[in-house]
Short mmCIF file of C-alpha atoms in Angstrom, two decimals:
data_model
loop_
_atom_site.label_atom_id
_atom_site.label_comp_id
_atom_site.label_asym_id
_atom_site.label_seq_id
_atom_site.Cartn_x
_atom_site.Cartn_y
_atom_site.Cartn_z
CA UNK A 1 12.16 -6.85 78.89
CA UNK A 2 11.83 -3.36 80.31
CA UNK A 3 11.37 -0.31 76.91
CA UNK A 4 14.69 0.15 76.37
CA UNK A 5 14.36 2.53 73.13
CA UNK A 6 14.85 6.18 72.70
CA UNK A 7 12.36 8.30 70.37
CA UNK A 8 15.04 8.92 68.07
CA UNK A 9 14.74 4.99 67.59
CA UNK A 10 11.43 5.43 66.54
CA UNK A 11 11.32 8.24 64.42
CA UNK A 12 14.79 9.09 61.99
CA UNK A 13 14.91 11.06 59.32
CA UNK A 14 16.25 9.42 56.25
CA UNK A 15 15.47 8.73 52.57
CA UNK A 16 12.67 6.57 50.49
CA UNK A 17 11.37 4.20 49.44
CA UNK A 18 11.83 1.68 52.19
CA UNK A 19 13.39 1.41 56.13
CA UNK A 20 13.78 -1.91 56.12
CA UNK A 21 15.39 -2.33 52.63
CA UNK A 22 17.07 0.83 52.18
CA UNK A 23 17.84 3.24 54.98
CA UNK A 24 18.56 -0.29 57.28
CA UNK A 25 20.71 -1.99 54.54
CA UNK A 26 22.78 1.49 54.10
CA UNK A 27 23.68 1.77 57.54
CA UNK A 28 24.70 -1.80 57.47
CA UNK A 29 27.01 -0.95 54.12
CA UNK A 30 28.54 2.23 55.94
CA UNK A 31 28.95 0.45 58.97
CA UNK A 32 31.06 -2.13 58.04
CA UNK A 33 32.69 -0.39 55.48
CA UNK A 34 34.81 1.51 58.29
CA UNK A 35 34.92 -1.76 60.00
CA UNK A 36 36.28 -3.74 57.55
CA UNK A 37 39.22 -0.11 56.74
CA UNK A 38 40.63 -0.82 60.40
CA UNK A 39 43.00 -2.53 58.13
CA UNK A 40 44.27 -0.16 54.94
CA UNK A 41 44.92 -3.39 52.40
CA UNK A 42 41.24 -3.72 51.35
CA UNK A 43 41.20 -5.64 48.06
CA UNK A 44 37.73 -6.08 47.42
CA UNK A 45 34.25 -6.23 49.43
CA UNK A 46 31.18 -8.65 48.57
CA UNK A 47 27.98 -8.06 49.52
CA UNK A 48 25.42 -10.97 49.95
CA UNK A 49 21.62 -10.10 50.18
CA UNK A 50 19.06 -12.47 51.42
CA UNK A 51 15.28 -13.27 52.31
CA UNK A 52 13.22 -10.06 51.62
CA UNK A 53 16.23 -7.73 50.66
CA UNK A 54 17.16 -10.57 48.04
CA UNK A 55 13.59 -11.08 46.76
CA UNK A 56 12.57 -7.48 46.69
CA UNK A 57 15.77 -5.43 46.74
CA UNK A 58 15.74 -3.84 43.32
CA UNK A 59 12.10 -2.96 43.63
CA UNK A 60 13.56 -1.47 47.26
CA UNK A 61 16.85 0.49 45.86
CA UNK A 62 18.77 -1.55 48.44
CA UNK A 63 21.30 -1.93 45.94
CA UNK A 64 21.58 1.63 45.66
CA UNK A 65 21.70 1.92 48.77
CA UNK A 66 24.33 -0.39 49.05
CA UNK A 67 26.67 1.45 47.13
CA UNK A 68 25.81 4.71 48.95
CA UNK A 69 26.67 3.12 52.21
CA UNK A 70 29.71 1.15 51.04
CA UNK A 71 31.02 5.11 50.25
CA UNK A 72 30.67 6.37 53.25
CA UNK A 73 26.73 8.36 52.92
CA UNK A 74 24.11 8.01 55.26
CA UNK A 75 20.17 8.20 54.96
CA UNK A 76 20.41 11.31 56.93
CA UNK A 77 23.53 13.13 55.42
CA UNK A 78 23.41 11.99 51.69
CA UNK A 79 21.34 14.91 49.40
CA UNK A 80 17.90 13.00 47.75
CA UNK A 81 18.81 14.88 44.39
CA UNK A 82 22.73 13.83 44.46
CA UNK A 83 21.82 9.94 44.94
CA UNK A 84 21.80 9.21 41.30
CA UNK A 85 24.65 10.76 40.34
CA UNK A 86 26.53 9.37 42.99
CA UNK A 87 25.06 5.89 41.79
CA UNK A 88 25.44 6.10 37.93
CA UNK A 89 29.57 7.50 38.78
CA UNK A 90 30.10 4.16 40.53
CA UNK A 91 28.31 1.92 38.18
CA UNK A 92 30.24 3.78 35.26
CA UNK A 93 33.48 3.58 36.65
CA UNK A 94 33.07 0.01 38.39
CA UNK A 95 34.88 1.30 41.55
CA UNK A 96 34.12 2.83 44.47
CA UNK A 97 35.59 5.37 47.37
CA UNK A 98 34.86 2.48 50.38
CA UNK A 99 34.01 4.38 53.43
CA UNK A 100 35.31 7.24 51.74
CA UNK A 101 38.62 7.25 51.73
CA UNK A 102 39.79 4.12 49.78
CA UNK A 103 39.62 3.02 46.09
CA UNK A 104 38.26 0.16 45.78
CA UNK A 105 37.25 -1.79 42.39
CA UNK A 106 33.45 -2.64 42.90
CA UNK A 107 31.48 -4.59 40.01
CA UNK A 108 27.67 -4.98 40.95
CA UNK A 109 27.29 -8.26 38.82
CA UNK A 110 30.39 -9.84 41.51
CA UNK A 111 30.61 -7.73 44.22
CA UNK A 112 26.62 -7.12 44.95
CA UNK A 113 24.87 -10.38 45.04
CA UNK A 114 21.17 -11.20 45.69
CA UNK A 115 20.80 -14.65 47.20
CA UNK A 116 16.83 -15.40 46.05
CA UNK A 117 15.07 -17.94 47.60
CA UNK A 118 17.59 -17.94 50.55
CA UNK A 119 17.10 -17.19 54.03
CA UNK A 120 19.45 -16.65 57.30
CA UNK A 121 17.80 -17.78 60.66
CA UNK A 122 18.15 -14.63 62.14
CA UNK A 123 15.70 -12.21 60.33
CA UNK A 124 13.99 -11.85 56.76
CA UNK A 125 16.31 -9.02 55.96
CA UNK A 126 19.78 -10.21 56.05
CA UNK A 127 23.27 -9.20 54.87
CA UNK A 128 26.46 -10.58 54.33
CA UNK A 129 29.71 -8.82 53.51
CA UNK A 130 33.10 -9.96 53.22
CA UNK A 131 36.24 -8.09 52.82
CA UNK A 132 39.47 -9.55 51.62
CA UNK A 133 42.60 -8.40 52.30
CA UNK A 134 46.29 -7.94 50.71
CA UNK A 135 46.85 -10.65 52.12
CA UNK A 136 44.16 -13.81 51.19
CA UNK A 137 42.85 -12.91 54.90
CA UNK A 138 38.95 -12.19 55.26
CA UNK A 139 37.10 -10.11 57.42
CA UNK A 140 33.24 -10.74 57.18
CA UNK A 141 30.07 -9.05 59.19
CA UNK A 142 26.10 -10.44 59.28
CA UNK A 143 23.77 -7.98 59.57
CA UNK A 144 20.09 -7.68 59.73
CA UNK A 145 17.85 -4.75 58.78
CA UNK A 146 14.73 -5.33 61.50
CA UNK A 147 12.56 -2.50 60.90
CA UNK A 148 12.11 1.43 60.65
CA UNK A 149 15.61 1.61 59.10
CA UNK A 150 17.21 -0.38 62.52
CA UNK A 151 19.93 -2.73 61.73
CA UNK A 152 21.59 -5.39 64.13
CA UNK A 153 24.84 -7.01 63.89
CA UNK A 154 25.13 -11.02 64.30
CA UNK A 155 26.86 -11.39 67.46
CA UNK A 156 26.77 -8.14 68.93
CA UNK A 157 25.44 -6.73 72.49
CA UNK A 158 22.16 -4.34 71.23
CA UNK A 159 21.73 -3.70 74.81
CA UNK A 160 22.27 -0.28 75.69
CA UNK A 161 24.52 0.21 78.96
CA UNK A 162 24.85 3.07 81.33
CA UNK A 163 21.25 4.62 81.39
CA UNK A 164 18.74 4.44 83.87
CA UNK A 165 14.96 5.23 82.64
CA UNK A 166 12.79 6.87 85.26
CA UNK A 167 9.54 4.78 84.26
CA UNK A 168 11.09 1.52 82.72
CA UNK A 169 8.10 -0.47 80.74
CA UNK A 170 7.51 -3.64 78.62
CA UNK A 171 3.65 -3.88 78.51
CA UNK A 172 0.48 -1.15 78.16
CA UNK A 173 -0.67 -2.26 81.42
CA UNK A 174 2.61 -1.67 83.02
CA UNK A 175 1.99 1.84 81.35
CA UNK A 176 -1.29 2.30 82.71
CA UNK A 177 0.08 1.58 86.11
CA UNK A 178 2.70 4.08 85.70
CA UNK A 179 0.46 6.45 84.60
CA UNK A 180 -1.98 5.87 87.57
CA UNK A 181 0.94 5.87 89.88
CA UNK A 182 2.48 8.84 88.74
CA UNK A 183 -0.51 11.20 87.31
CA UNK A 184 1.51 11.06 84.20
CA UNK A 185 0.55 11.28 80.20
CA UNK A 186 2.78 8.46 78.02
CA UNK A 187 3.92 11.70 76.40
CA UNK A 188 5.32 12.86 79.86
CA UNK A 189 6.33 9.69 81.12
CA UNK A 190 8.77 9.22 77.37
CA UNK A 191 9.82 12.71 78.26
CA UNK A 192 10.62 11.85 81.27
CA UNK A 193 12.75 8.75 80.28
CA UNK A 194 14.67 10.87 77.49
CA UNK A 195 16.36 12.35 80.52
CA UNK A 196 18.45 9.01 80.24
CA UNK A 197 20.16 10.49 76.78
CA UNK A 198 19.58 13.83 76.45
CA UNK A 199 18.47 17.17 78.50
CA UNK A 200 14.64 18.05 77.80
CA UNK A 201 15.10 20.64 75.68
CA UNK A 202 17.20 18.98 73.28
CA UNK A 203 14.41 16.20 72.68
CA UNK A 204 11.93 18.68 72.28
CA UNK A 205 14.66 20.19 69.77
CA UNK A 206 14.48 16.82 67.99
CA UNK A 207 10.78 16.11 68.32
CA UNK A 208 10.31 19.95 66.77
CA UNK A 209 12.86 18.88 64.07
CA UNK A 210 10.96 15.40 63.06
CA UNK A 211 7.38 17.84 63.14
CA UNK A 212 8.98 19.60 60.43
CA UNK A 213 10.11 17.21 58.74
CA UNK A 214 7.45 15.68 57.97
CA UNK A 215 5.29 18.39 57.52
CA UNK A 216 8.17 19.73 54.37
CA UNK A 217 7.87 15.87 52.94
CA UNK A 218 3.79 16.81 52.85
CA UNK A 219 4.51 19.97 50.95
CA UNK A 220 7.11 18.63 48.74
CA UNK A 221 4.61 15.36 47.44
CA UNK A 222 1.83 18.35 46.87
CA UNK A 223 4.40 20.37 45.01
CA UNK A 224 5.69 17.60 42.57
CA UNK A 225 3.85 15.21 39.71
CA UNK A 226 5.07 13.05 37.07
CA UNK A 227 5.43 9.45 37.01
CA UNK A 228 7.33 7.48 40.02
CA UNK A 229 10.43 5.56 39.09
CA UNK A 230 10.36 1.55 39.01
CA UNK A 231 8.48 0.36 36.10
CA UNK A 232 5.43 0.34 36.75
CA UNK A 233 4.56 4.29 35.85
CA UNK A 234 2.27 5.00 38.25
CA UNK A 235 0.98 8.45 38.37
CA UNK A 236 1.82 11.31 40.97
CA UNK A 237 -1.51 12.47 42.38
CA UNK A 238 -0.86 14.69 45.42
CA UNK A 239 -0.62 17.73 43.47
CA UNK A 240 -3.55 17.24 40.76
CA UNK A 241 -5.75 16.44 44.00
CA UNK A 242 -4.09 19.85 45.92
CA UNK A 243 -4.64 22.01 43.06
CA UNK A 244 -8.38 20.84 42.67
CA UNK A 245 -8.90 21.45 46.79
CA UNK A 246 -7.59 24.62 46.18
CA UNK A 247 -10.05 25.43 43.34
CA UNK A 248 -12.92 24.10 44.72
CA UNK A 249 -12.62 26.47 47.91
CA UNK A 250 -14.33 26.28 51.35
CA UNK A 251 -17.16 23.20 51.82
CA UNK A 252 -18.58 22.52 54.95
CA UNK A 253 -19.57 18.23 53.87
CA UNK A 254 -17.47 16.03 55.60
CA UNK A 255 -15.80 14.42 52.61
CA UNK A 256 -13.57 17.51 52.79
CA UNK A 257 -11.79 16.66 55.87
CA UNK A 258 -10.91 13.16 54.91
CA UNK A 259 -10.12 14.60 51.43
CA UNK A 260 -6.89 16.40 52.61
CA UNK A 261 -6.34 13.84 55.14
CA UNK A 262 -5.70 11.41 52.54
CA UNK A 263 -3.77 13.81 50.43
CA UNK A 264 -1.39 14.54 52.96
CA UNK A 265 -0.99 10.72 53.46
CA UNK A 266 -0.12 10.58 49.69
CA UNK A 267 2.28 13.09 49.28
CA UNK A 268 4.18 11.69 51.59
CA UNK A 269 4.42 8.21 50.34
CA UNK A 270 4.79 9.38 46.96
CA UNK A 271 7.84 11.65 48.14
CA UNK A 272 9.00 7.84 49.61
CA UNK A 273 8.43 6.06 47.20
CA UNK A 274 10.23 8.71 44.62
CA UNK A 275 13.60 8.32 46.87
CA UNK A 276 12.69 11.83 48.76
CA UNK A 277 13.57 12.78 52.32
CA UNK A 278 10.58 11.17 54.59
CA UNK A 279 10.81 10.49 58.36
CA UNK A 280 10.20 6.48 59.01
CA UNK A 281 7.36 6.85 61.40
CA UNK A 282 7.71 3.54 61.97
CA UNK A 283 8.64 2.99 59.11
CA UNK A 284 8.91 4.71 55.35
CA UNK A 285 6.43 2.03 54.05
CA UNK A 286 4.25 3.79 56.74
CA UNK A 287 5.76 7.04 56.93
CA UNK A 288 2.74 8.73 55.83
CA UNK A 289 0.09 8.04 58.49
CA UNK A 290 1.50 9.76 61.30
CA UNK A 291 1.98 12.97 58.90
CA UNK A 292 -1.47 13.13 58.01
CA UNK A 293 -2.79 12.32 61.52
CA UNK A 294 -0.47 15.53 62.51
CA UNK A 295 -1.29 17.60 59.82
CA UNK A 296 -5.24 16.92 60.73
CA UNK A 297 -4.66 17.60 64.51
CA UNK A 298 -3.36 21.20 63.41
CA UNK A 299 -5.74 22.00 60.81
CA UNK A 300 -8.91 20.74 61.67
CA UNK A 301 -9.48 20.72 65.54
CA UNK A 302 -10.24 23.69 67.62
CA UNK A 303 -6.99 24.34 69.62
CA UNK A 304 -4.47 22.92 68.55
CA UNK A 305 -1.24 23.83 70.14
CA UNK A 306 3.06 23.80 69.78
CA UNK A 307 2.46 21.32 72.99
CA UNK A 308 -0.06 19.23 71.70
CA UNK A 309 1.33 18.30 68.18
CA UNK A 310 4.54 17.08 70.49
CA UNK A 311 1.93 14.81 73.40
CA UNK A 312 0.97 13.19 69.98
CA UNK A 313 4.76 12.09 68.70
CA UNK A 314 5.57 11.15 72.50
CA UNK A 315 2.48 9.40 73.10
CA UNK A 316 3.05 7.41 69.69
CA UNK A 317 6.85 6.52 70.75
CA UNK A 318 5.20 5.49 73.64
CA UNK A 319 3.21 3.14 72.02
CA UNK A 320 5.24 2.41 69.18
CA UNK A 321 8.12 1.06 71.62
CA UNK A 322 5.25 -1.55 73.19
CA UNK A 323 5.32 -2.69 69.12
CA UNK A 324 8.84 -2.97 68.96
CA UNK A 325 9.36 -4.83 72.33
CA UNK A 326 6.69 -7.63 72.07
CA UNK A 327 5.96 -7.81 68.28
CA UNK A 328 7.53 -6.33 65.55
CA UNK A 329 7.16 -3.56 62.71
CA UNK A 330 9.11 -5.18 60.28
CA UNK A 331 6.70 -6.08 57.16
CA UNK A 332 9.06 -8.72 56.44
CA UNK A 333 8.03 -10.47 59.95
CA UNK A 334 4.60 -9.17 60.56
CA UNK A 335 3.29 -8.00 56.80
CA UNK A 336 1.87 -4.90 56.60
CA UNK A 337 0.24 -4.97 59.81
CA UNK A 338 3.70 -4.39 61.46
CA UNK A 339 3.76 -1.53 59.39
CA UNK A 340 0.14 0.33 58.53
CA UNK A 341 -0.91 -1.00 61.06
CA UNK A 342 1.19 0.05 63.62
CA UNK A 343 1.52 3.15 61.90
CA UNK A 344 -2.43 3.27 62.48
CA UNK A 345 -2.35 2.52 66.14
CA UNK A 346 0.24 4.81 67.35
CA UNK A 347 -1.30 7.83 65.58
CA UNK A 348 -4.52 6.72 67.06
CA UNK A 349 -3.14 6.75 70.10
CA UNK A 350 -1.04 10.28 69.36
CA UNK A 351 -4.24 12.22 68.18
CA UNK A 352 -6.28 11.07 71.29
CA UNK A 353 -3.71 12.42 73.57
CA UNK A 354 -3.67 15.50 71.59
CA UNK A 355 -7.21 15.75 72.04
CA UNK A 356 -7.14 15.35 75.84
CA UNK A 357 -7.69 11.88 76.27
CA UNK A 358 -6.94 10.09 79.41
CA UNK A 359 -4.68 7.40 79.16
CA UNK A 360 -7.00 5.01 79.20
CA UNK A 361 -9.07 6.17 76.34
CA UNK A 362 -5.68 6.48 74.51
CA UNK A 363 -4.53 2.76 74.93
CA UNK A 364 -7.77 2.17 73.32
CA UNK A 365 -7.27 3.88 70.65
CA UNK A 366 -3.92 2.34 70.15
CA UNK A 367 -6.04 -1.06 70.42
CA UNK A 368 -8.73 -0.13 67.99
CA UNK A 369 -6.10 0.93 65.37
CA UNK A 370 -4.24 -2.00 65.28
CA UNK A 371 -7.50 -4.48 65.89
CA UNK A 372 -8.91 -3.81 62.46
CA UNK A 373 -5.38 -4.16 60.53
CA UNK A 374 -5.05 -7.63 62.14
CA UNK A 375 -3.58 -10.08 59.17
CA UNK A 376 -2.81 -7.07 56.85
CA UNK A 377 -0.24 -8.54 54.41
CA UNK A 378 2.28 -7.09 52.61
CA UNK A 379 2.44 -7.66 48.71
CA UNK A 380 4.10 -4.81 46.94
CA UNK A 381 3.75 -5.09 42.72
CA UNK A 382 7.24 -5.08 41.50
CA UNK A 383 8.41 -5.44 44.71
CA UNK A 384 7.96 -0.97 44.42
CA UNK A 385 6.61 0.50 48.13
CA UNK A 386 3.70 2.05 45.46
CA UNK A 387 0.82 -0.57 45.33
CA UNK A 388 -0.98 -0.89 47.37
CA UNK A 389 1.94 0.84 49.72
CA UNK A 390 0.69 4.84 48.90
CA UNK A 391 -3.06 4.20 49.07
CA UNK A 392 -2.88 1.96 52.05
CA UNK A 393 -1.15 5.01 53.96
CA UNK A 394 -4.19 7.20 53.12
CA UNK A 395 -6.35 4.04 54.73
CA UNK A 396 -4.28 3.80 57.61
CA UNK A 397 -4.29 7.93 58.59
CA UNK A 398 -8.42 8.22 58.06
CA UNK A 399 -8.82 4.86 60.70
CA UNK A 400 -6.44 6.27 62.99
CA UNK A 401 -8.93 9.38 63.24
CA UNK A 402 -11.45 7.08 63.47
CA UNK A 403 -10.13 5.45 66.49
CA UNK A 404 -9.19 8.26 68.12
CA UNK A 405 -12.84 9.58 68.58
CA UNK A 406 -14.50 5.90 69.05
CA UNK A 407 -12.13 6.00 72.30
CA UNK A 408 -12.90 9.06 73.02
CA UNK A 409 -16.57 8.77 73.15
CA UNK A 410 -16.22 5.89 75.54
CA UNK A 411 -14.68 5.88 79.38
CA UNK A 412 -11.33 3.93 78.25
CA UNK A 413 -12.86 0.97 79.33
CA UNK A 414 -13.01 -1.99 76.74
CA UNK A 415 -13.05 -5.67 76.41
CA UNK A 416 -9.47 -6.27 74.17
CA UNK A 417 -6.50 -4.65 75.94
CA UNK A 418 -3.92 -3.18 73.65
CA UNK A 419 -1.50 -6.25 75.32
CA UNK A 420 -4.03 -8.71 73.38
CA UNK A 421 -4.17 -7.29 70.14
CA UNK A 422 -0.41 -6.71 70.22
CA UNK A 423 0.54 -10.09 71.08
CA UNK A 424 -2.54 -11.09 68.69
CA UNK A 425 -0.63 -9.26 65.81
CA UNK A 426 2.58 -11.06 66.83
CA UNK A 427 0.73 -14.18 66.71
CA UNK A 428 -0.82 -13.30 63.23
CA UNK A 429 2.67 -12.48 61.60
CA UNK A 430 4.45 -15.76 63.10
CA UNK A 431 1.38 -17.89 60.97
CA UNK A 432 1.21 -15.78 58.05
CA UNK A 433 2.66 -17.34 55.11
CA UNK A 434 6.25 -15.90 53.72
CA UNK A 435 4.76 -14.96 50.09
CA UNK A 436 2.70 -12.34 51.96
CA UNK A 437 5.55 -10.89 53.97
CA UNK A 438 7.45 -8.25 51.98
CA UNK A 439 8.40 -10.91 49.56
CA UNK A 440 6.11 -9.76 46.22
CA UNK A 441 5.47 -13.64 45.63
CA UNK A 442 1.67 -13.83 46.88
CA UNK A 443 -1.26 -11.35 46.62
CA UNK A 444 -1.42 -8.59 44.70
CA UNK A 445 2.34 -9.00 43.66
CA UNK A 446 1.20 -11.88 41.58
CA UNK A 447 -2.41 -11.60 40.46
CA UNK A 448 -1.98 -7.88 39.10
CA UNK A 449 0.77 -8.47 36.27
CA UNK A 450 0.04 -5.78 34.33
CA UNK A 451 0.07 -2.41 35.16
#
């Protein structure tokens, strides 16, 4: 199957702590909450969670972000600092404004129901709602949340119609060949194949617009401290650790360079993990990689340039969509390695671009990111995207670096293709066990009880 994703697929700007289990499972609640008002008589509406969103949903907010969706708010319209408010009137008043515009009664205990220990074939992350009508009638809508806040509806045609992409691709090394053909960058060649949905200079509008994004969600986790919600009061470090870089000035050791690499990596996925704005980039679990990666491109190497922070978002789309067309980056499929992981490899990829890379040295970069996050699980504590979710992000953005230059000390040319390791990843995900797959009933989840 030919890359039939746009970068705005790939990067969306939305709200914490998770894609999958909140920004997916609130466009699912909004979606078929003007579905189901096609007909005005709506009596009541039932929500069914299962798999993942069942298992780890209140660690997740996805029942908050049920609600918010079954009223009509988006990830990308609804205010960060309004969301509890908006919550707590609901819960109060045991009714709800569905989609909006209609009253609805709406008690969590009946209405919002987490199926544990159930699956649906179709995905990990799976919905159910049900509307009833005036008149005993029901109207009722699967949906699955399937990564970096993407949601698909049992039943319906996800193929997009009425586009044509210049350089169609489904593989690295049909990329490579296009590249060859063409004399192309990936970042071109996804440039060039935005052309399908949008004129050039609104893309680089919205590529501008997700660069500042996430460089406000890395000023807002420096700005902020205090204890993140969930239980498990774990401490907000991004600012202590800012204010002491500040202090200690100037150094010219290396440590210092990795030092705000990894506090950049933290504020972010402590500004996720407290319910703030964040960009999924893949993913929020992840969203802090790519950030970092960015923020290191522009502060630490010699030239960087407007252009070049942009080659490195196209250049990860680029080989972000090869994740989402022959694997996955849903941790509830892959683990963590769908997620870090990929978050690792297509920043890898991004910064070697940036650097002046040739597209060969840049696929192995991709490569090299994801090779050493092979079988990374995903075992959240409380089922909260905090351990090991925030520190993992500072792993993640310090290897992509790393990759970048081992590429781009070598020719491009290197035994593993990124193909392998992709499919190898797929591979690894199919055979890992579902207690280490966004489920909180293996690893860490279990053997640290006590925090």
């Amino acid at each position: 199957m030919a890359q039939h994703f746009s970068i705005t697929d790939l990067f969306t700007i939305g709200i914490g702590p998770s894609s999958s289990h909140t920004v997916g499972p609130m466009r699912a609640a909004r979606d078929f909450a003007e579905r189901a008002l096609e007909r005005p008589d709506v009596g009541q509406v039932v929500c069914e969670l299962y798999g993942s969103l069942a298992l780890t949903g209140h660690g997740h907010a996805t029942d908050t972000a049920i609600l918010l969706g079954l009223a009509g708010h988006s990830p990308e319209g609804v205010c960060p600092d309004a969301i509890a408010g908006l919550v707590a009137d609901i819960r109060h008043a045991d009714r709800l404004m569905l989609a909006g515009r209609v009253d609805i009664a709406f008690v969590e205990t009946r209405h919002l129901l987490f199926r544990k220990g159930e699956f649906l074939p179709g995905h990990a992350n799976a919905m159910r709602f049900t509307a009833t009508y005036g008149d005993g009638s029901d109207y009722s809508e699967t949906y699955f949340s399937v990564g970096g806040g993407a949601i698909a509806r049992e039943g319906a045609d996800a193929a997009r119609a009425n586009f044509t992409l210049t350089y169609p691709f489904a593989s690295g090394e049909e990329l490579l060949a296009l590249g060859e053909a063409t004399g192309l960058n990936f970042g071109a060649i996804i440039e060039a194949n935005e052309a399908a949905w949008r004129d050039i200079t609104e893309t680089h509008a919205f590529i501008d617009a997700v660069r500042a994004a996430m460089l406000d969600c890395v000023a807002r986790g420096m700005a902020h401290d205090g204890v993140l919600p969930g239980g498990l009061n774990v401490k907000r470090r991004a600012k202590c650790l800012h204010d002491r870089l500040l202090a200690r000035g100037p150094r010219s050791d290396p440590s210092t360079v990795f030092e705000w690499v990894s506090l950049w990596a933290l504020a972010v996925n402590e500004e996720n993990a407290a319910g703030g704005r964040v960009v999924t980039a893949p993913t929020n679990g992840a969203a802090g990689v790519i950030p970092a990666v960015l923020k290191y491109y522009e502060v630490f190497t010699a030239n960087p340039t407007p252009e070049g922070s942009r080659l490195l978002l196209t250049t990860a789309t680029a080989i972000g969509f090869l994740y989402k067309t022959n694997a996955s980056i849903s941790a509830a499929e892959m683990g963590c390695q769908g997620e870090v992981g990929v978050a690792c490899s297509i920043a890898a990829a991004g910064l070697a671009a940036a650097l002046g890379g040739t597209n060969a040295q840049v696929e192995n970069a991709a490569e090299i990111g994801m090779e050493h996050n092979l079988g990374l699980t995903c075992d959240p504590i409380g089922g909260l995207v905090q351990i090991p979710c925030i520190e993992r992000n500072t792993m993640g953005a310090i290897k992509a670096i790393n990759a970048a230059y081992l590429a781009l000390q070598g020719d491009g040319a290197h035994i593993v293709s990124l193909d392998a390791v992709i499919e190898t990843m797929r591979q690894t995900g199919e055979d890992m066990r579902s207690k280490y797959k966004e489920t909180s009933l293996g690893g860490l989840a279990v053997n640290v009880v006590e925090c």
